[in-house]
Steps between C-alpha positions, in 0.01 A plus 500: 500500500797329662641840588178596672485171692852567634404832643412546865149619579604857579691512170189391314310782672776739401463389134122552519561847646735591222250383241223703667726805504566462130128451422416817689805693397478461123143646469590773751806592293295504179233719669749752628683504167183583315403756763838669466452505124162663541642756742795574275265534202273744686807691627633527148160631384490746790842632407362590159222725636726800555664482157153461346383806692802691382432396138136617537625833633750527208223421255278767655762780498600412145141548390491834678834603352368407157213747533716775636770440236234527227380824648855631543582417133164651389603835641319499834744699709343397833581134429879541511552501874252217579665296223843552653362402842341189357830411333668507845227275633568252221876512564424423870269210407765357271760529784258313731457225248877477452523428874250211459686376194826483698339353805316221313772450235282560195632293213380361171209671314413738790854635528521550120166680490585716796830607349320594178238705692776704671667570164175594331396726790815701476436563134130586556579733789781674314297552184206642701719731704696624200183526285671300218181307411143577421211444735379207287851346502532525877155348538609201290834465678326516839251245381783260405669560832182432695448175306848401604417571865182298473702216349744522795204487740380175343850361490551594866185306582663195347835574668342526848254211419203732556341360187515149647315574825304193611226681693198613307439845656867606492538370148211711372619807688844457337333455165300820550810703602757361265305416181152655502584845635737564207206444262304759684753771602686527168197567275355724777824705495482524121140620520610763753792619288330482159172653622682782682701575186179526296332716765805726532518544126131583488545755786754681283260520202354840418156380390269208549574353154860435605388332824465158342649154524618300202348162405829331562517653849140388564581146389816487706316623810212260445747213470673607817166528684413144399838377606467681834157347563643159415786557746260622771295182449812285538606674818154477642468130406835408662422694819152351526654151473760591761231621742287194429798278590571698815191685632703652780670746254170618355439778761846635430500487122137505370438870574823595319396286200165677485672838513730403212203382297314824568790736426622319191150460358441870565821590317408279200154662481667837515721406204203371304276800578759775456724360230383191310132594464541879516460712191670798658779472758443741783595310819783639707814294454611566859178357638527207262860429605407528864209259467724241338782570744266444783385169350864392439593607855206301636617205297856541627371517858297187450796330344707592807223364726502173311878472530475576872232232546707261292811573707310443822344181370844360411631600845200335665558188286862482606406562862221240482733248339764557768235472773364184346850358468576584862173348612560181306852486638374549856237223449758267345745563785229453760386175338863387468556565870175314590592222265849478646369486853242242406765309317731501804213399724398213265856378455555506877165326556629217273871489589468534875261205563692286246824585677336411832377170352846418374646584841258270681585219255866545585429488875301181462780351280740574787277322759284780635168307464312772692563773246191626314443777246203654679392675176125553481459729198199418279704485179652198329824539696299491825318188378833339416643593841196361686518178294873473584433555868221244495728254317771547761245456782373183345856375450582570863182331614581194292851493639364523853263213435780287357719585794227404744443170316872432502518566867202269561662232282824533689309457824324191362828346385661571834215335682518209264868458563453515876231230477726282290776547756276379777392204291865430443533474876240221484221720622235367263232673696613829355263641250592761238283816480334489160525846337300624208809551293716262299623332823147383581523178286843422645365541856204280415742232362727518802206479736371200300847342497534549877153361560562197283838443647348507847242246393767275356700539816201421705436191298854398530475559873184295516655216303807514713281471810330194355817328396695560825308244712543232236874548499507495874304168508740356247788608700352346815437177311849486397 
């Protein structure tokens, strides 16, 4: 407190300004720090959309290569060239993902899984190309490879923080793409491949008795159909929740979801009618494969639409956060400028009249009794200045009154002295003017003294007049 009391007024205002700056600056810093974290988080999420899209594409072409490889190893001559083409597409997809891995510095579990996928793919591709495995073996090896890709997709979601998204609608879209879609597309691909194999085998049979499906195949297909329906339900549930959270995306995604439901459900009914519940297998395997390929393609297109919407939503979130940040910064700067101007005005409105008051005090102290502040503001400083001016006026008035009384007293004393001087010259007829000041009683006393002296002198004179004849008679008698 002693330190504060030793400060000048402007220094105290400076301390208050510094405290105000700190009180405003700390929350502002915290706000912008959190805003930057949110922007960085969304940017990191957005950077994971393209790798996720590439993983979805790799997953899709692996499924397609699995079917073609099975056909190729089963002796379908027309499958060799499409399988080779699909292998090139997978190599290109892996090269694209390698680019993302280098750009984003994949490390830890995702890097380990990705390295294993590339090794396993080389073995799967070589064994299919060289026909060193059976169709069943390549199906299983493809299945293991696809599971690894799905695992990488989930690990990538953690790596890019997609799984930690704070917004409801983007979270559920990510859940649909990354987690739920795999529970739908993988069993759907198995139904396509297994069912097509059964239908192809039946098409090669010579009589209707050979066009049958085993109980194990029926059970496997029925299980896959149930799993597919469960996956479809999960995808639909997640997307409905996403659209409920953000109704604006419903027009863009609802129709696609309905198409997916329709096509997948139609494919499942086809499997049930022509395979699981059929006593004789007669359906064309090409038409069956096309129906399921169309459903899977529709699902892939919808998946891409979700990722596109997700990508745009994250970009909008980043843009909105930057705009909000810029708006808040502009408001803070504007308020700071207004506050600074108001602060300067307030400080000047205090320091200037106080300085003026101090200056007037100095002038009065040096003898300029006519100096006045002339401050007429309605605040406390104005009241103080007016009281000071009034006090100075009253002081000057009192001084003038005292001076006038002193002058009057001097005149009275001078008159008194003049009268005394005349009395000293034996002019007892002189009378002193009686003033109303302290000399009045003295004047009265002198006048009384003169009067009494004259009386005494008159009496003496009268006595002298009476005695003189007596002395003269005595002198004559002598």
